[in-house]
Short mmCIF file of N, CA and C in Angstrom, two decimals:
data_model
loop_
_atom_site.label_atom_id
_atom_site.label_comp_id
_atom_site.label_asym_id
_atom_site.label_seq_id
_atom_site.Cartn_x
_atom_site.Cartn_y
_atom_site.Cartn_z
N UNK A 284 44.90 51.07 10.67
CA UNK A 284 45.25 50.21 11.79
C UNK A 284 44.97 50.94 13.09
N UNK A 285 44.47 50.23 14.05
CA UNK A 285 44.24 50.80 15.37
C UNK A 285 45.52 50.81 16.19
N UNK A 286 46.36 49.79 15.98
CA UNK A 286 47.61 49.67 16.72
C UNK A 286 48.72 49.25 15.79
N UNK A 287 49.84 49.92 15.87
CA UNK A 287 51.03 49.54 15.12
C UNK A 287 52.15 49.38 16.13
N UNK A 288 52.83 48.25 16.09
CA UNK A 288 53.95 48.00 17.00
C UNK A 288 55.22 48.21 16.20
N UNK A 289 56.00 49.20 16.60
CA UNK A 289 57.26 49.50 15.93
C UNK A 289 58.38 48.86 16.74
N UNK A 290 59.28 48.16 16.05
CA UNK A 290 60.34 47.45 16.72
C UNK A 290 61.70 47.85 16.16
N UNK A 291 62.65 48.01 17.06
CA UNK A 291 64.02 48.27 16.66
C UNK A 291 64.90 47.34 17.49
N UNK A 292 65.75 46.59 16.83
CA UNK A 292 66.62 45.67 17.56
C UNK A 292 67.27 44.69 16.61
N UNK A 293 67.99 43.75 17.19
CA UNK A 293 68.71 42.79 16.38
C UNK A 293 68.18 41.38 16.54
N UNK A 294 67.14 41.23 17.31
CA UNK A 294 66.53 39.91 17.51
C UNK A 294 65.03 40.10 17.68
N UNK A 295 64.28 39.06 17.34
CA UNK A 295 62.83 39.13 17.49
C UNK A 295 62.44 38.98 18.96
N UNK A 296 61.48 39.79 19.38
CA UNK A 296 60.92 39.68 20.72
C UNK A 296 59.44 39.36 20.56
N UNK A 297 59.10 38.12 20.75
CA UNK A 297 57.71 37.70 20.58
C UNK A 297 56.94 37.69 21.91
N UNK A 298 57.57 38.19 22.97
CA UNK A 298 56.92 38.14 24.28
C UNK A 298 55.56 38.85 24.32
N UNK A 299 55.32 39.92 23.56
CA UNK A 299 53.97 40.51 23.60
C UNK A 299 52.87 39.57 23.10
N UNK A 300 53.27 38.52 22.39
CA UNK A 300 52.29 37.60 21.83
C UNK A 300 52.15 36.31 22.64
N UNK A 301 52.88 36.21 23.74
CA UNK A 301 52.80 35.02 24.60
C UNK A 301 51.38 34.88 25.13
N UNK A 302 50.86 33.67 25.08
CA UNK A 302 49.53 33.40 25.59
C UNK A 302 48.39 33.79 24.66
N UNK A 303 48.71 34.26 23.47
CA UNK A 303 47.66 34.67 22.53
C UNK A 303 47.25 33.56 21.58
N UNK A 304 48.05 32.50 21.52
CA UNK A 304 47.77 31.42 20.58
C UNK A 304 48.30 31.71 19.18
N UNK A 305 49.02 32.81 19.01
CA UNK A 305 49.54 33.18 17.70
C UNK A 305 50.95 32.65 17.44
N UNK A 306 51.58 32.08 18.49
CA UNK A 306 52.94 31.57 18.36
C UNK A 306 52.96 30.07 18.18
N UNK A 307 53.82 29.61 17.29
CA UNK A 307 54.08 28.19 17.12
C UNK A 307 55.58 28.00 17.28
N UNK A 308 56.00 27.29 18.31
CA UNK A 308 57.42 27.10 18.60
C UNK A 308 58.15 28.43 18.70
N UNK A 309 57.52 29.44 19.30
CA UNK A 309 58.15 30.74 19.50
C UNK A 309 58.17 31.64 18.29
N UNK A 310 57.50 31.23 17.21
CA UNK A 310 57.48 32.01 15.98
C UNK A 310 56.05 32.37 15.62
N UNK A 311 55.85 33.61 15.20
CA UNK A 311 54.54 34.02 14.71
C UNK A 311 54.30 33.40 13.36
N UNK A 312 53.16 32.80 13.19
CA UNK A 312 52.80 32.20 11.90
C UNK A 312 51.81 33.10 11.20
N UNK A 313 51.98 33.25 9.90
CA UNK A 313 51.09 34.11 9.12
C UNK A 313 50.88 33.50 7.74
N UNK A 314 49.75 33.79 7.16
CA UNK A 314 49.46 33.36 5.79
C UNK A 314 50.47 34.00 4.85
N UNK A 315 51.06 33.22 3.96
CA UNK A 315 52.10 33.72 3.07
C UNK A 315 51.58 34.79 2.11
N UNK A 316 50.33 34.72 1.75
CA UNK A 316 49.77 35.69 0.80
C UNK A 316 49.30 36.96 1.49
N UNK A 317 48.55 36.82 2.58
CA UNK A 317 47.95 37.99 3.22
C UNK A 317 48.75 38.53 4.40
N UNK A 318 49.68 37.74 4.92
CA UNK A 318 50.47 38.07 6.11
C UNK A 318 49.61 38.16 7.36
N UNK A 319 48.40 37.61 7.30
CA UNK A 319 47.47 37.63 8.42
C UNK A 319 47.74 36.43 9.31
N UNK A 320 47.68 36.65 10.63
CA UNK A 320 47.86 35.57 11.59
C UNK A 320 46.53 34.85 11.81
N UNK A 321 46.49 33.97 12.79
CA UNK A 321 45.26 33.28 13.14
C UNK A 321 44.19 34.22 13.68
N UNK A 322 44.58 35.41 14.10
CA UNK A 322 43.64 36.44 14.54
C UNK A 322 43.41 37.36 13.36
N UNK A 323 42.18 37.47 12.91
CA UNK A 323 41.88 38.25 11.70
C UNK A 323 42.27 39.72 11.78
N UNK A 324 42.55 40.20 12.98
CA UNK A 324 42.94 41.61 13.14
C UNK A 324 44.44 41.81 13.27
N UNK A 325 45.21 40.73 13.22
CA UNK A 325 46.66 40.83 13.43
C UNK A 325 47.40 40.38 12.18
N UNK A 326 48.21 41.30 11.65
CA UNK A 326 49.07 41.02 10.50
C UNK A 326 50.51 41.15 10.98
N UNK A 327 51.41 40.43 10.36
CA UNK A 327 52.81 40.45 10.79
C UNK A 327 53.70 40.64 9.56
N UNK A 328 54.77 41.40 9.74
CA UNK A 328 55.68 41.66 8.63
C UNK A 328 57.05 42.01 9.16
N UNK A 329 57.96 42.29 8.25
CA UNK A 329 59.29 42.74 8.61
C UNK A 329 60.08 41.69 9.36
N UNK A 330 60.97 42.17 10.21
CA UNK A 330 61.86 41.28 10.94
C UNK A 330 61.11 40.31 11.84
N UNK A 331 59.94 40.70 12.33
CA UNK A 331 59.18 39.83 13.21
C UNK A 331 58.76 38.55 12.49
N UNK A 332 58.53 38.66 11.20
CA UNK A 332 58.13 37.49 10.41
C UNK A 332 59.33 36.74 9.86
N UNK A 333 60.29 37.45 9.31
CA UNK A 333 61.37 36.80 8.56
C UNK A 333 62.71 36.75 9.29
N UNK A 334 62.83 37.44 10.40
CA UNK A 334 64.11 37.51 11.08
C UNK A 334 64.84 38.78 10.69
N UNK A 335 65.98 39.05 11.32
CA UNK A 335 66.71 40.28 11.08
C UNK A 335 67.07 40.50 9.61
N UNK A 336 66.91 41.73 9.15
CA UNK A 336 67.28 42.11 7.79
C UNK A 336 67.60 43.60 7.82
N UNK A 337 67.76 44.19 6.66
CA UNK A 337 68.06 45.62 6.62
C UNK A 337 66.82 46.44 6.93
N UNK A 338 67.03 47.69 7.32
CA UNK A 338 65.90 48.58 7.61
C UNK A 338 65.06 48.80 6.35
N UNK A 339 65.70 48.87 5.21
CA UNK A 339 64.97 49.08 3.95
C UNK A 339 64.06 47.89 3.67
N UNK A 340 64.57 46.68 3.85
CA UNK A 340 63.74 45.48 3.63
C UNK A 340 62.58 45.45 4.62
N UNK A 341 62.82 45.79 5.87
CA UNK A 341 61.75 45.77 6.88
C UNK A 341 60.67 46.79 6.54
N UNK A 342 61.07 47.98 6.09
CA UNK A 342 60.08 48.99 5.72
C UNK A 342 59.27 48.56 4.50
N UNK A 343 59.93 47.93 3.54
CA UNK A 343 59.23 47.46 2.35
C UNK A 343 58.23 46.38 2.73
N UNK A 344 58.61 45.49 3.63
CA UNK A 344 57.69 44.44 4.06
C UNK A 344 56.52 45.01 4.85
N UNK A 345 56.78 46.04 5.65
CA UNK A 345 55.70 46.72 6.39
C UNK A 345 54.71 47.36 5.44
N UNK A 346 55.20 48.01 4.41
CA UNK A 346 54.33 48.63 3.41
C UNK A 346 53.52 47.55 2.69
N UNK A 347 54.18 46.45 2.37
CA UNK A 347 53.49 45.34 1.70
C UNK A 347 52.38 44.79 2.59
N UNK A 348 52.65 44.63 3.88
CA UNK A 348 51.64 44.12 4.80
C UNK A 348 50.46 45.09 4.89
N UNK A 349 50.76 46.38 4.94
CA UNK A 349 49.68 47.37 5.01
C UNK A 349 48.81 47.30 3.76
N UNK A 350 49.44 47.18 2.61
CA UNK A 350 48.67 47.07 1.37
C UNK A 350 47.82 45.81 1.34
N UNK A 351 48.37 44.72 1.83
CA UNK A 351 47.62 43.46 1.84
C UNK A 351 46.46 43.51 2.82
N UNK A 352 46.64 44.18 3.96
CA UNK A 352 45.57 44.24 4.95
C UNK A 352 44.42 45.10 4.44
N UNK A 353 44.73 46.11 3.66
CA UNK A 353 43.69 46.96 3.07
C UNK A 353 42.89 46.18 2.04
N UNK A 354 43.59 45.33 1.28
CA UNK A 354 42.94 44.56 0.23
C UNK A 354 42.15 43.38 0.78
N UNK A 355 42.41 42.96 2.03
CA UNK A 355 41.73 41.77 2.58
C UNK A 355 40.31 42.07 2.96
#
């Protein structure tokens, strides 16, 4: 990955994606299988995709997204 955005907090902040066309009703949309957004270079995982959860779940989802992006 060229850029990784690390987030810590209790709520999603989608403001970095405003105006990109990747938000639908304030939520990032991604393919359920690949976790890829409408931009072929942007994948989404963890709390940003599913909402707040435990740190362990977020890390597992991040690892899953990385594995899926490599396989795509």
